[in-house]
Amino acid sequence: MARIEVEKIVKRYSDVEGVGGARSARPALDTVSLDIADGETIAIVGSSGCGKSTLLKIVAGLEQPDEGVVRFDGEDVTAVRPQARGVGMVFQDYALYPSMKGKGNLAYYFQVHGRTEEEARARAQETADRMGIGFEQLLDQSTDTLSGGQQQRVAIARCIVREPRLFLMDEPICNLDAKLRESTRVEIRKLLRKFGISTLYVTHDQQEAVFMGDRIAVMRGGRIEQIGTFDELYYSPANLFVATFIGSPPMTVLPAIASGGLLTVAGAEWPAPVPVPDGPVRIGIRPESWFTGRGDGALMTVSHIERIPTERAAFVHGQVDGVPVVVAAPLNQPDTAELRIMPDMGRVYVFAADGEQCLHTPGPLDLF
Amino acid sequence: MAASQQHTPVEEEAPAAARPGERETAPGPAGGPPASTKPGTQKPGRRRRVETTLFTLPAFLFQLSWGWYPMIMAFVLSFTDAALRRPVQFTGLESYQRIWDDPLVAQSFRVTAVYTVLSITLTFFIPIFVAILLMEMSRRHIRWMMLLWFLPLSGVASTVLFRYMFNAQYGLFQWVATKVLGLPPQPFLNSADQVLFWLVVPGILFFGPGLIYMATLQSIPASYFEAAEIEGAGFWRKMWTISLPRLRPIISMLLIFAIIGSTQAFEFPTIMTGAEGSPGGAARTVVMYLFQLLQQLRYADATALGVYLFVITMTLVVIQRRFFREDPDT
Amino acid sequence: MLFPRVGRTHPALRIAWWATVAFLVLGITLHLFPFYFMLITSFKSGNEVLSQTPTWWPHDPTVAGWKLVFDIVEGNSAAGQLMSEPLWVYMWNSVQITFWTLLLGIPITAFAAYANSKLQRGRMARYSFLFFIGTLMMPAALTLIPSYLLTRNWPFALPQAPSVGGTELPTFGIWNTHWAVVLPMVFNAFNYLLFKGFFDTIPDSVIQAARVDGGSEFNIFRRIVLPMSVPVFAVTIWTSFSGAWDQFLWPLVVMQDDAKMPASVMIYQLQEKFIQAGSASDAEAAVQSQQLQEILGAGMSWNGLMVLGILQSIPVFVAFIVCREYLLRGIKLRGLK
């Protein structure tokens, strides 16, 4: 229910030791800008230490940025305290108040805002109905007797009971076990759809990000590398980092020499998908874009085959010229020591030989 | 996100001014908290600074007026005559000279040195070992064994008791010496040679800091010991490579406290041997002498003596910190 | 954890295990013996106390020691005259001093440690921490005299307040009042260290969640942090309590009136009188005052002192037993860094 704009945020932390320490050279957040449309969910994905949690805390009002502006519905809230921003936040460790029961956790917001006891109770009831079956009895338990999944549900309830303008979720499900993570993910997504509240969802798991986010922001080293839908990130990555970060198993990047419209890769010659200036380049091929068993392909030494029946596919892991390669093959791919492989040249990414610049991307797949 | 655990002081001076054109957007629809448009919302950093000050101020005032201020004044007073009934005058190093030449001071420093060495060697290491062994017991047994091991006795009560037990005629220790061990009657506290040793002995029985060691040991993850066991480490090896290194910061800290505490021993020796540290000042520690100076209203000399003691204690502490790093990983 | 879980039936391990248990039990016995000895001595008669061969239980149990001490409590018999005031006056002084030390000291120290742990950051936090624990490393003997002068002429730690233009500056003397004992003990650097160590283990996210919920920092401390911190409060209350209850030197320095002294000081002074008079024999006591002779004649010597010692120890025991459940959970020290 709010449009959030984050503009050119810079945040620096001093060195850990504090005394006399100069500011560290690299800021935790380096000119980060981000827009969240009303009701949209943006998933921020990146490896640990990339600044994604810091960004979340700045939006929440728990950290003061060194530079930049945060706006909620066009209104500058950079200097507004968190309680006045009307945000709800779910933490990685749930951060439930251990001395209170589930009910107390939900009521705290109303107590410190001077609302009446009845309102708190009514809202807690309402929230319990929304959270679904079996939630109400969690409210009467002390929080340290709850399981991880139950604590997480209480934490989400605590976050929605106040009807926030913005949800902030800091890796809310990464402490759950795999099976529960799967189902909770679906549940959160359903809740977000139901409420239609703008959400910032931080995770380190790209699959989770793909599932949760209407759009995904990929962060690295305090910068947002690219924001976009999954298809945009997958088929039109902004640079080599995004290209290799998104997609599992990851894209294979092979060095190649371009000359006269031909690419020479590991002894094989393939036609270039687009005109490429002569000289060394790198080409990226996603696992599903390989053809196997073609005579003019490159020679791949197979190390093992990972078969995934539910996806009716097998991933063949191996090497081409010392570079690790993953190839998606049919489930019945025979075990062989070597394999001739060749990319679908229409779906090849081309990168500059040095740096991360992207020279060509195949663009979205034409499915229908 | 280890990096976000330590932060800089919040920078409020960041450019927070919004462009006027973007201010006119209507507030959020109903249901959203209304507070954000309230005028005069303070910057979070500044507000927190006010609260930090309120939280810290009382302790700050007490620590300043009863901690640091007397500390600094001690140095100041030692360079004056600290005279009564007239303005204080600076006398330079006169007090230091007088204390330096005082034969009783030299004696009291010798007494304190012996007392410190005895007390550290006899009482400091046992609690560490006891705590490590206590943690071996089952959870149920730890609870009551801990209670019994560390059951405290009021300080004054223990001096009453030990004075009785150390009595040269009918004390329990005399009975043990003559009847059980068959020794000739011992003078105990009345002997200049033995008195310091017997002053330390009660400390062996009363293990104050053992609880601190136990609390620290309890926080060591069991996986450390399990990993060591799989490596084939035995009892002593596990103690040497896991328990002791983990305790190291605590041991180091408590060793400093023990050094400081025993170099300024006062109450127990005074009660056990009298204000003069009888016999013949054999139990008169530096602080006991300092107290005598105080009673004679020789304030300047007493503070000068305190400064001497301070310098020596600090030297010991600095040496200790050099040789006994707190970091468990080095 | 030093003993392996598996293979305990091995003879060597079994011997080592039982040796450990024996060592611990022996230690406990040695540690408890003084308590036992104190208790039985309080029930012995005057002669049995002074016998050359100690007895392991009172052969001639008597409550003479206890009775005499209760006379002292009331202050109306010959023994009662030993102290200028009835014993309960001194006990009440101890209670008052301890009460104010705890009431002021625990919250003030806890607030400062909490602010350092959760509100301050970076350089400021470091300097503040050093400011508060710095005095822990300094010997108290050094500050004894300035602190004493400070109680006489607050705010000047000088023998006499300085004069400006011929008039002496006004001072507040708290000397010879309970405040002179309480105020220097209000901020306790070791408790600060205990609090700080504990608050550091509270996850930041809980505090942040409460901030998002809109609690003021004080409300967060009271509603969220305080209930989580019961163990550390138990530990600090215990250390403060035993420190304040049992202190001895400082009250002796800063107070003069007997009627204001805590019980610990008076027990010491009574003991001094006994040791000079009654410890050796009745014959020696005869040389002493009529009063002491009367008391010794009534059968009180060390047994009476033991009763006083027990009375003085009871609050310390009670505090320890009340706090014991929390002691191990509340101590989360990490050294001086």
Tab-separated table of C-alpha atoms in Angstrom, chain A residues 39-42 169 183-195 199 201 208-215:
chain	number	residue	atom	x	y	z
A	39	GLY	CA	1.947	-3.973	-3.801
A	40	GLU	CA	5.068	-5.281	-5.435
A	41	THR	CA	7.457	-7.790	-3.911
A	42	ILE	CA	11.118	-7.255	-4.585
A	169	MET	CA	11.734	-9.818	5.459
A	183	SER	CA	5.803	-25.144	2.370
A	184	THR	CA	6.428	-21.903	4.274
A	185	ARG	CA	7.641	-20.291	1.110
A	186	VAL	CA	4.300	-21.040	-0.516
A	187	GLU	CA	2.438	-19.809	2.531
A	188	ILE	CA	4.282	-16.491	2.666
A	189	ARG	CA	3.751	-15.984	-1.020
A	190	LYS	CA	0.035	-16.571	-0.562
A	191	LEU	CA	-0.093	-14.085	2.303
A	192	LEU	CA	1.735	-11.468	0.307
A	193	ARG	CA	-0.673	-11.935	-2.595
A	194	LYS	CA	-3.639	-11.705	-0.247
A	195	PHE	CA	-2.525	-8.480	1.414
A	199	THR	CA	7.506	-6.179	0.288
A	201	TYR	CA	12.446	-9.788	0.749
A	208	GLU	CA	13.732	-18.482	-3.104
A	209	ALA	CA	14.212	-15.060	-4.654
A	210	VAL	CA	12.759	-16.265	-7.944
A	211	PHE	CA	9.789	-17.744	-6.161
A	212	MET	CA	9.042	-14.783	-3.888
A	213	GLY	CA	9.925	-11.773	-5.943
A	214	ASP	CA	7.891	-10.058	-8.639
A	215	ARG	CA	11.227	-8.548	-9.422
